[in-house]
CSV table of C-alpha atoms in Angstrom, one decimal:
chain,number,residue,atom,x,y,z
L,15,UNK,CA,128.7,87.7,-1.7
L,16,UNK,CA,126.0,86.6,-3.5
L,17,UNK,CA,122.5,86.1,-2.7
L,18,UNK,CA,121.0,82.6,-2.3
L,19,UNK,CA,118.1,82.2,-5.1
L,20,UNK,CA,114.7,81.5,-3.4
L,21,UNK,CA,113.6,77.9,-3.8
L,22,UNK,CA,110.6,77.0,-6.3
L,23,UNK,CA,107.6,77.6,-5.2
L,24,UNK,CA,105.6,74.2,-4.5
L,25,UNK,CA,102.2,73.8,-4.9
L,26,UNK,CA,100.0,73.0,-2.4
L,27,UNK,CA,98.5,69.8,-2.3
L,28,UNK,CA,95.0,69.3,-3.7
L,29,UNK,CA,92.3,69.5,-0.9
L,30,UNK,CA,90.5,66.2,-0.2
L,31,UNK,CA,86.8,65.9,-1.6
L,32,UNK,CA,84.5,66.7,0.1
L,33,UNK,CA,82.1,63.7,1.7
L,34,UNK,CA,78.9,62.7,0.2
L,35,UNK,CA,76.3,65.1,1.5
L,36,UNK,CA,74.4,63.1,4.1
L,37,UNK,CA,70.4,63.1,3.7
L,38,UNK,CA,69.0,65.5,5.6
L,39,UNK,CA,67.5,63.8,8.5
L,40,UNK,CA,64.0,64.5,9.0
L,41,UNK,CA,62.5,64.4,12.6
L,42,UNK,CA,60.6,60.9,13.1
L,43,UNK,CA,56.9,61.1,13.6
L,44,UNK,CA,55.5,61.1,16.6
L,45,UNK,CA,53.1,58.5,17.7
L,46,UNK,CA,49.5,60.1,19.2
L,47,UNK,CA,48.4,57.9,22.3
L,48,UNK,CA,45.9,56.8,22.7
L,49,UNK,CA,44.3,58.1,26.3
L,50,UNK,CA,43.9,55.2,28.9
L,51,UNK,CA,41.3,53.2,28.9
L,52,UNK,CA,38.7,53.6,31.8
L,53,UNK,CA,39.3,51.2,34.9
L,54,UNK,CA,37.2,48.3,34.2
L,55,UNK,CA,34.0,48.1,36.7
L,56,UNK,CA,34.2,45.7,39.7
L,57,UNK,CA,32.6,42.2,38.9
L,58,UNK,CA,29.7,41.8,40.6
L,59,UNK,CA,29.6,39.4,43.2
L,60,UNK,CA,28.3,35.4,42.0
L,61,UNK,CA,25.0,35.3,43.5
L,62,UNK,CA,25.0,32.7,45.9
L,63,UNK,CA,24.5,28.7,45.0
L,64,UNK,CA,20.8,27.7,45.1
L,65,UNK,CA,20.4,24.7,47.4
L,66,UNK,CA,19.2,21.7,46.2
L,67,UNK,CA,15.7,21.4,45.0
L,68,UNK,CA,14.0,18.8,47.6
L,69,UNK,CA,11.3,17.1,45.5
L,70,UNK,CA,8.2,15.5,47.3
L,71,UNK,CA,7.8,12.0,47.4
L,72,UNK,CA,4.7,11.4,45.1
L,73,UNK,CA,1.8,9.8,46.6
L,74,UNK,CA,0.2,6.8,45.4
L,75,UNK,CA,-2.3,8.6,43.2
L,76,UNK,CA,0.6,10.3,41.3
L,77,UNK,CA,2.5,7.3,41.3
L,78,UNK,CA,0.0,5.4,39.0
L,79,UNK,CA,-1.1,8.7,37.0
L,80,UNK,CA,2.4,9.2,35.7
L,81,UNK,CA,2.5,4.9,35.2
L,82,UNK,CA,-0.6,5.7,33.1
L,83,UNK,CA,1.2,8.5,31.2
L,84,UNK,CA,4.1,6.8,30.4
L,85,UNK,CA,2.1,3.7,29.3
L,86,UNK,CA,0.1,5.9,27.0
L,87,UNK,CA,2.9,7.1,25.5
L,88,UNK,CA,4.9,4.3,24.8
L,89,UNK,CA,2.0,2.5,23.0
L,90,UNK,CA,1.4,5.5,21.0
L,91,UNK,CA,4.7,6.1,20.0
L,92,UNK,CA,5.3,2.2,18.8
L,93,UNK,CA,1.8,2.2,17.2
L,94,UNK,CA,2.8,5.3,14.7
L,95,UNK,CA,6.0,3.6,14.1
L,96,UNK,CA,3.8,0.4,13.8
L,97,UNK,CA,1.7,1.7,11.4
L,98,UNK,CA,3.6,4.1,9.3
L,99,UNK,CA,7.1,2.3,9.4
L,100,UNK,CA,7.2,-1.3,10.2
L,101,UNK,CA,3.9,-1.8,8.5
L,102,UNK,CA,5.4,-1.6,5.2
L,103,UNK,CA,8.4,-3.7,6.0
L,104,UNK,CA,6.5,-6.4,7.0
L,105,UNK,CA,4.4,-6.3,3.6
L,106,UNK,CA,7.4,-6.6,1.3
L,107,UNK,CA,8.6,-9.2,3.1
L,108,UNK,CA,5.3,-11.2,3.4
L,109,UNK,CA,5.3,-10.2,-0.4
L,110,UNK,CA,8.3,-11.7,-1.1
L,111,UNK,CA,7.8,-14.8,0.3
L,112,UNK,CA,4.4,-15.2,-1.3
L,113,UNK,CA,5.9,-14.5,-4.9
L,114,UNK,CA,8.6,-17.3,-4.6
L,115,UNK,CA,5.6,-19.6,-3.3
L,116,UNK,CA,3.6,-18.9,-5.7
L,117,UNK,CA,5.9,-18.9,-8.6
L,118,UNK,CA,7.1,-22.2,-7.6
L,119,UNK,CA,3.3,-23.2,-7.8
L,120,UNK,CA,3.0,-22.2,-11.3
L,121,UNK,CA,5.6,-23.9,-12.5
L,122,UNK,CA,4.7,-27.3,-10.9
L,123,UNK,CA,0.9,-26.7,-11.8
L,124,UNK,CA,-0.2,-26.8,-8.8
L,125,UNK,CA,-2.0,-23.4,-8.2
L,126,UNK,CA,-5.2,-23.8,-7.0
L,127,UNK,CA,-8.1,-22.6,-9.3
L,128,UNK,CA,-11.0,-22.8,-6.7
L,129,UNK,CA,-11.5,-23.1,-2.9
L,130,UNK,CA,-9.6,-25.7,-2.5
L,131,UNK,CA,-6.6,-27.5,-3.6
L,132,UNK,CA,-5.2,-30.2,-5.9
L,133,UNK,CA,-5.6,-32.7,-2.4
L,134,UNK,CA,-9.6,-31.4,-1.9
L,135,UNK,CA,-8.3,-29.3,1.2
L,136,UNK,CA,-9.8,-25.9,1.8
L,137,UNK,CA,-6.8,-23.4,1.0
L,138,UNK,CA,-5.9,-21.6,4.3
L,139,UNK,CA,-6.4,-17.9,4.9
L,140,UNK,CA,-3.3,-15.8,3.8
L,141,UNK,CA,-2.4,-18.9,0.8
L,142,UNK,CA,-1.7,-17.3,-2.5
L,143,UNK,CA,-4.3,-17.2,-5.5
L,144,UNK,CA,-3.3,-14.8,-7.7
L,145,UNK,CA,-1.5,-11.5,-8.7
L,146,UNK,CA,-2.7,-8.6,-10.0
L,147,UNK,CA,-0.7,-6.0,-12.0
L,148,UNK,CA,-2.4,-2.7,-12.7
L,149,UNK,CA,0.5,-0.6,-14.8
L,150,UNK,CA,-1.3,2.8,-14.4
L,151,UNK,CA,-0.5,2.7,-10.9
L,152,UNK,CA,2.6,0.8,-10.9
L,153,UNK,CA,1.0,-2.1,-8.4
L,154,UNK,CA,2.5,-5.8,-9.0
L,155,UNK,CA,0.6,-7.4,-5.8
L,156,UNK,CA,0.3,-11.2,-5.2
L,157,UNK,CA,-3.5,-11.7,-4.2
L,158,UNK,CA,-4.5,-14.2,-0.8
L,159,UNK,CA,-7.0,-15.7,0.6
L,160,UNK,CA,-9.2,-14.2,2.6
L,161,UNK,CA,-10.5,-10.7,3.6
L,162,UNK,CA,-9.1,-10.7,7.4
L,163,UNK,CA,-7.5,-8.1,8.8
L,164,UNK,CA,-4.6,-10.5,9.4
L,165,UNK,CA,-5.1,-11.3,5.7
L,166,UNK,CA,-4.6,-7.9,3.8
L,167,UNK,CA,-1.7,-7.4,5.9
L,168,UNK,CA,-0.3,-10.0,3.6
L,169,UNK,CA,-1.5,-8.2,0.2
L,170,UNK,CA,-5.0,-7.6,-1.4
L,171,UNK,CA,-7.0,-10.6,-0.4
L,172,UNK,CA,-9.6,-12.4,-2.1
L,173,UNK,CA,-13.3,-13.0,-1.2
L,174,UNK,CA,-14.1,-16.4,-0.3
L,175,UNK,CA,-17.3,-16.5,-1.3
L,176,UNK,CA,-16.7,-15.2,-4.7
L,177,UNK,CA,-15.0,-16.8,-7.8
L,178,UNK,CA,-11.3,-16.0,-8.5
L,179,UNK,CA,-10.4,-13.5,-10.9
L,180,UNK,CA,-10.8,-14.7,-14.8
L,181,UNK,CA,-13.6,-16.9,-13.9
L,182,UNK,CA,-17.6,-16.3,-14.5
L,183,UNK,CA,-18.9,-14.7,-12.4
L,184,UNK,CA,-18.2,-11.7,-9.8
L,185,UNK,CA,-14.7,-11.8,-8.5
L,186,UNK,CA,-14.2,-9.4,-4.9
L,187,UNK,CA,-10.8,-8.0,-4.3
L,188,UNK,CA,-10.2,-6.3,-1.1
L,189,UNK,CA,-6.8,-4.1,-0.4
L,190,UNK,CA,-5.8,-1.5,2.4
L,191,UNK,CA,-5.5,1.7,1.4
L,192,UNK,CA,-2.6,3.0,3.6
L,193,UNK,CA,-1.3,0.7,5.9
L,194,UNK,CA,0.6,-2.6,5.3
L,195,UNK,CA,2.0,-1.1,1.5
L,196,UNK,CA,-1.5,0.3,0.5
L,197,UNK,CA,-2.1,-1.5,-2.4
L,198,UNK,CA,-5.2,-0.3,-3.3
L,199,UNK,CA,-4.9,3.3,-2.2
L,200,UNK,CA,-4.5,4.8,-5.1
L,201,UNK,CA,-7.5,2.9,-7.3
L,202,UNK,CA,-9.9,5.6,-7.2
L,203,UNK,CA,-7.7,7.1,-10.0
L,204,UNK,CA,-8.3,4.5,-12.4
L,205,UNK,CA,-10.0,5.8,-15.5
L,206,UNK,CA,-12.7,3.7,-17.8
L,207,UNK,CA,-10.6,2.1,-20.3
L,208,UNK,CA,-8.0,1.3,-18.1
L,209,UNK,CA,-6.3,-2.5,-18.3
L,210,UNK,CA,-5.4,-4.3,-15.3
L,211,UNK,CA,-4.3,-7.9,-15.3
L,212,UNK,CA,-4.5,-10.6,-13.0
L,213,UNK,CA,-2.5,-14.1,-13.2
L,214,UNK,CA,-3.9,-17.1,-11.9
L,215,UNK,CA,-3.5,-20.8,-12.3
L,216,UNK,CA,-6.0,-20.6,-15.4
L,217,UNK,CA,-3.3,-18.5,-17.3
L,218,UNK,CA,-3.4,-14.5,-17.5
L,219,UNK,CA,-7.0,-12.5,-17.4
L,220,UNK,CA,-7.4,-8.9,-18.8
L,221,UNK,CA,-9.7,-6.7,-17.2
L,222,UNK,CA,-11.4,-3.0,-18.4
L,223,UNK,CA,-11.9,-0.5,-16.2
L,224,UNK,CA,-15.7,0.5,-15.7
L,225,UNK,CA,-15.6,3.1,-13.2
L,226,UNK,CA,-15.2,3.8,-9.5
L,227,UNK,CA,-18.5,4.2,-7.6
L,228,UNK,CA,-19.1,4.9,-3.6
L,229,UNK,CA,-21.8,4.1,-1.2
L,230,UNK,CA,-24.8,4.5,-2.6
L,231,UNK,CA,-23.9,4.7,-6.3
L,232,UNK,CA,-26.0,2.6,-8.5
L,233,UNK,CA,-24.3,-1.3,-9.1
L,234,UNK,CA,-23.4,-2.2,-12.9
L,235,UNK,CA,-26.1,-4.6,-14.6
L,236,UNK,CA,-25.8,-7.7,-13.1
L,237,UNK,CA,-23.0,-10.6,-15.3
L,238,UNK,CA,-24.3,-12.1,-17.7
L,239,UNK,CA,-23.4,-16.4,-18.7
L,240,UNK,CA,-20.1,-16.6,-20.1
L,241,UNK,CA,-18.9,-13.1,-18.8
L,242,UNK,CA,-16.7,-12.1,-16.0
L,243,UNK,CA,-16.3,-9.2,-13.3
L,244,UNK,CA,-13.7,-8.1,-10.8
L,245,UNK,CA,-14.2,-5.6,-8.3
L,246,UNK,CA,-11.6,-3.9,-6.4
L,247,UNK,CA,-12.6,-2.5,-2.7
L,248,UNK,CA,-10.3,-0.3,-0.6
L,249,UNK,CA,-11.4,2.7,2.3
L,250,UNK,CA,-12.0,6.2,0.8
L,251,UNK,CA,-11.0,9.1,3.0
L,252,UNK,CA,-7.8,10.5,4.4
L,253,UNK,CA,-4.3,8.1,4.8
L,254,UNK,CA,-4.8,6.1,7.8
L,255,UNK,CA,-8.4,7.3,8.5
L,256,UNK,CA,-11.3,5.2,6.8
L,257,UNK,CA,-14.2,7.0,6.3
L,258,UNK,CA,-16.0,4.4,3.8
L,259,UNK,CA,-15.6,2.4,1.0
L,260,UNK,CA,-14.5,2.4,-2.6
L,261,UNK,CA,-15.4,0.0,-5.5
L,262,UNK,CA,-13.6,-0.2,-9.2
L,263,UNK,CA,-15.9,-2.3,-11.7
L,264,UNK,CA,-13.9,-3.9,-14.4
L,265,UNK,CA,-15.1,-5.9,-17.0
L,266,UNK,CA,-13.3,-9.3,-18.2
L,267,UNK,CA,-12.3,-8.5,-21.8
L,268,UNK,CA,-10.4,-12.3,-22.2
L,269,UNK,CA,-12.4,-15.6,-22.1
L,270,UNK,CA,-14.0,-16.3,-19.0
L,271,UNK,CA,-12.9,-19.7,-17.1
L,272,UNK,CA,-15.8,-22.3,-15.3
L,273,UNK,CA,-15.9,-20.8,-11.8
L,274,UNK,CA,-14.3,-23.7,-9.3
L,275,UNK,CA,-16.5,-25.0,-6.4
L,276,UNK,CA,-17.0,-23.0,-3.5
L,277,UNK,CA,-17.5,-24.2,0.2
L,278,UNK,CA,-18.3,-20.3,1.2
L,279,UNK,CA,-21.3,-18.6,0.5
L,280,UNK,CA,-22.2,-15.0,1.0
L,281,UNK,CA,-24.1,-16.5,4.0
L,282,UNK,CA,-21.6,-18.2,5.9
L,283,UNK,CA,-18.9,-15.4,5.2
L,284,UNK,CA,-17.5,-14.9,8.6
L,285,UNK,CA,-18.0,-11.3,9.6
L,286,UNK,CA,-14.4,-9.9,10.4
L,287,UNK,CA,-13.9,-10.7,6.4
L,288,UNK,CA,-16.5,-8.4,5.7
L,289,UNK,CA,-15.4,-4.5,4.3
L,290,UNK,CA,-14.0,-2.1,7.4
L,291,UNK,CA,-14.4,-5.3,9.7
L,292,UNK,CA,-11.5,-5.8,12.6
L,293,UNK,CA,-10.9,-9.4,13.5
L,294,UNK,CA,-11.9,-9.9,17.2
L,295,UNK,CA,-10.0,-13.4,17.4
L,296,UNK,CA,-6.8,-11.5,18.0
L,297,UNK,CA,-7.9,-9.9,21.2
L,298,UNK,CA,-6.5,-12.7,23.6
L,299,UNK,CA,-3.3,-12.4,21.6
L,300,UNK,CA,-3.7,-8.2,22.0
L,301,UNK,CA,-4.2,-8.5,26.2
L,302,UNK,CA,-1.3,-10.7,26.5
L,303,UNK,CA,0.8,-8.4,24.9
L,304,UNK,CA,-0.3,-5.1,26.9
L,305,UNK,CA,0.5,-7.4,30.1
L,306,UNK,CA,3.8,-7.5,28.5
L,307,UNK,CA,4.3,-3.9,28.1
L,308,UNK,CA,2.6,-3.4,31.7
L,309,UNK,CA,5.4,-5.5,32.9
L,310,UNK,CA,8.3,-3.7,30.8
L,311,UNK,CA,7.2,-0.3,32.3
L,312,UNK,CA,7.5,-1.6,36.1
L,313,UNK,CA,10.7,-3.4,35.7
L,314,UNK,CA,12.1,-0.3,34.1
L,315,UNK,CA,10.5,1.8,37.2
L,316,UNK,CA,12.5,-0.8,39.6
L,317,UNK,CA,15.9,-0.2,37.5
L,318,UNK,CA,15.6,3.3,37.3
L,319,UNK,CA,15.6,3.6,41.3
L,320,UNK,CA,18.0,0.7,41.8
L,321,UNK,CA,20.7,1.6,38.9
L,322,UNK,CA,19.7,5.4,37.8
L,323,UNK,CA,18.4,6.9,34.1
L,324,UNK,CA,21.7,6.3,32.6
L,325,UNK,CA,22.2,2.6,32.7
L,326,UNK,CA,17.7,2.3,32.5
L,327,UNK,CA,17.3,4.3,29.2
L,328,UNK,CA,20.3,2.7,27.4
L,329,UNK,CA,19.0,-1.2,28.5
L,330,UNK,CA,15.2,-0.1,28.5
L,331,UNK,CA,14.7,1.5,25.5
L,332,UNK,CA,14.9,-0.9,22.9
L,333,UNK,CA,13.0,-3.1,25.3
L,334,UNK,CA,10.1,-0.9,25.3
L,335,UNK,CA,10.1,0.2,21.7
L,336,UNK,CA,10.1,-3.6,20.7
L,337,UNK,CA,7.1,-4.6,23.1
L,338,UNK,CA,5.5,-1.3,22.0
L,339,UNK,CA,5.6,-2.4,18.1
L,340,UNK,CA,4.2,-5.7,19.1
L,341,UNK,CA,1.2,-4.4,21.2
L,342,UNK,CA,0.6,-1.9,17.8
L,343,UNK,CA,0.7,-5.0,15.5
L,344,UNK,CA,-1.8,-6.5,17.4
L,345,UNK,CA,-4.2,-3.6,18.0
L,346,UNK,CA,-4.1,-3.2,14.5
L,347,UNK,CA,-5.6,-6.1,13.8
L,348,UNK,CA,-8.1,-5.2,16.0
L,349,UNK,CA,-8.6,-1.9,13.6
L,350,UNK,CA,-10.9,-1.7,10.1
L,351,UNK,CA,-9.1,-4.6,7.8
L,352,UNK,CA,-9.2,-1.5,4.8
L,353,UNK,CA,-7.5,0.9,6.7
């Protein structure tokens, strides 16, 4: 019998590969806390509501001091915007209208060249005569007569009871120095040698600068026949605060005109045209317009107890600042006409 042959050997199968080798995992960081905040402290109680503040009626007395006040200060406050606002509006306004006046003059040749007019009637105060340019200081002013305050709050005005400018003779100028447009507030820095011209119905007249001279400085030699002078006057001292006067001689270097006839003399000047004069006839005018004011402040008092501040200061103010510009326009006439 014969022996069975072992069967082949077969070979085992190939092991699997092994898996990826995993990262070794590292132990997450831990997170330090943060140790609890404190409790926070009780809130103190609200102190209790203060009652209502009980306010004494005011007596009678108190009743018209605090009028007084208020009074006071309305006027005061429409008289600085008076004088250092609506003062200058109503220059270059007058200014304007003067220019086109007089412009229309010149070309119909009618400007008057003496006191009166073509028709023999005295020109008016505040009528146009003239204007003066004087290029160092940049001033292109059309001149009126008269020396009133009422007058120079029109422009420079011109003496009545001298010639006008470019005629023989002495010519007066006056201008404010401040108020109104200041025209003549900066003069006192004209230099000798200086031109300024002035253009009248005689044609154009060229002056020279002879100096600037105060209140008790010796006068230039008196004119002589055939020449010409102008003098420009204005307040010396601080913006809205005349302390004196100033004078600019200038000497008429073009042919002098005849001087016109004159109805004023130096005489029969009325006084409010003379230098830091106010003009008294304005004072009616300046009491009815306080009366007005008076009367503004009590109706506002009624409304501000019938209707409250609220509705008073939105209907009231403009009121008051309006009759408060008009009482300043008036009290400045009152006022030095140079200021």
């Amino acid at each position: 019998m014969t022996a069975l042959a072992d069967p082949p050997a077969v070979a085992p199968p190939p092991a699997p590969p092994a898996p990826p080798a995993l990262p070794e995992e590292r132990p997450a960081p831990t997170r330090s806390r943060r140790p609890p905040k404190p409790p926070k402290p009780p809130r103190a109680p609200r102190p209790p509501r203060r009652p209502p503040r009980v306010l004494e009626p005011l007596s009678p007395r108190q009743r018209l001091a605090r009028g007084v006040v208020g009074l006071l200060t309305v006027f005061l406050i429409g008289f600085v915007l008076s004088v250092v606002v609506y003062s200058h509006l109503a220059h270059a306004i007058a200014q304007n209208g003067l220019r086109g006046e007089y412009a229309a003059q010149l070309e119909e040749g009618t400007a008057p060249v003496s006191e009166g007019t073509f028709d023999d009637v005295l020109l008016r105060d505040g009528a146009p005569v003239g204007i003066i340019e004087i290029p160092a200081l940049g001033v292109s002013e059309v001149i009126v007569e008269g020396t009133g305050a009422g007058e120079l709050k029109l422009g420079p005005g011109h003496r009545r009871s001298t010639v006008l400018p470019g005629q023989e003779g002495v010519s007066v100028l006056m201008g404010r120095a401040a108020a109104y447009g200041g025209p003549f507030g900066g003069i006192q820095q004209l230099s000798p040698g200086e031109k300024l011209t002035v253009t009248t119905g005689e044609g154009e007249h060229v002056y020279e600068v002879i100096g600037v001279r105060y209140a008790g400085d010796p006068a230039p030699p008196a004119v002589q026949p055939g020449e010409g002078r102008l003098v420009l006057t204005t307040a010396r001292g601080a913006p809205y605060f005349p302390q004196g006067i100033a004078r600019v001689d200038a000497r008429l270097i073009t042919e002098a005109q005849p001087a016109g006839p004159r109805q004023t003399t130096a005489l029969s000047l009325p006084p409010e045209h003379q230098e830091l004069a106010g003009d008294a006839r304005h004072l009616w005018q300046t009491l009815f317009t306080v009366q007005l004011l008076v009367a503004s402040l009590v109706a506002a008092a009624w409304s501000l107890s019938r209707f409250g501040r609220r509705r008073t200061v939105i209907v009231f103010t403009p009121v008051l600042l309006l009759v408060a510009l008009l009482v300043a326009d008036q009290v400045t006439l009152l006022l030095p006409n140079l200021l």
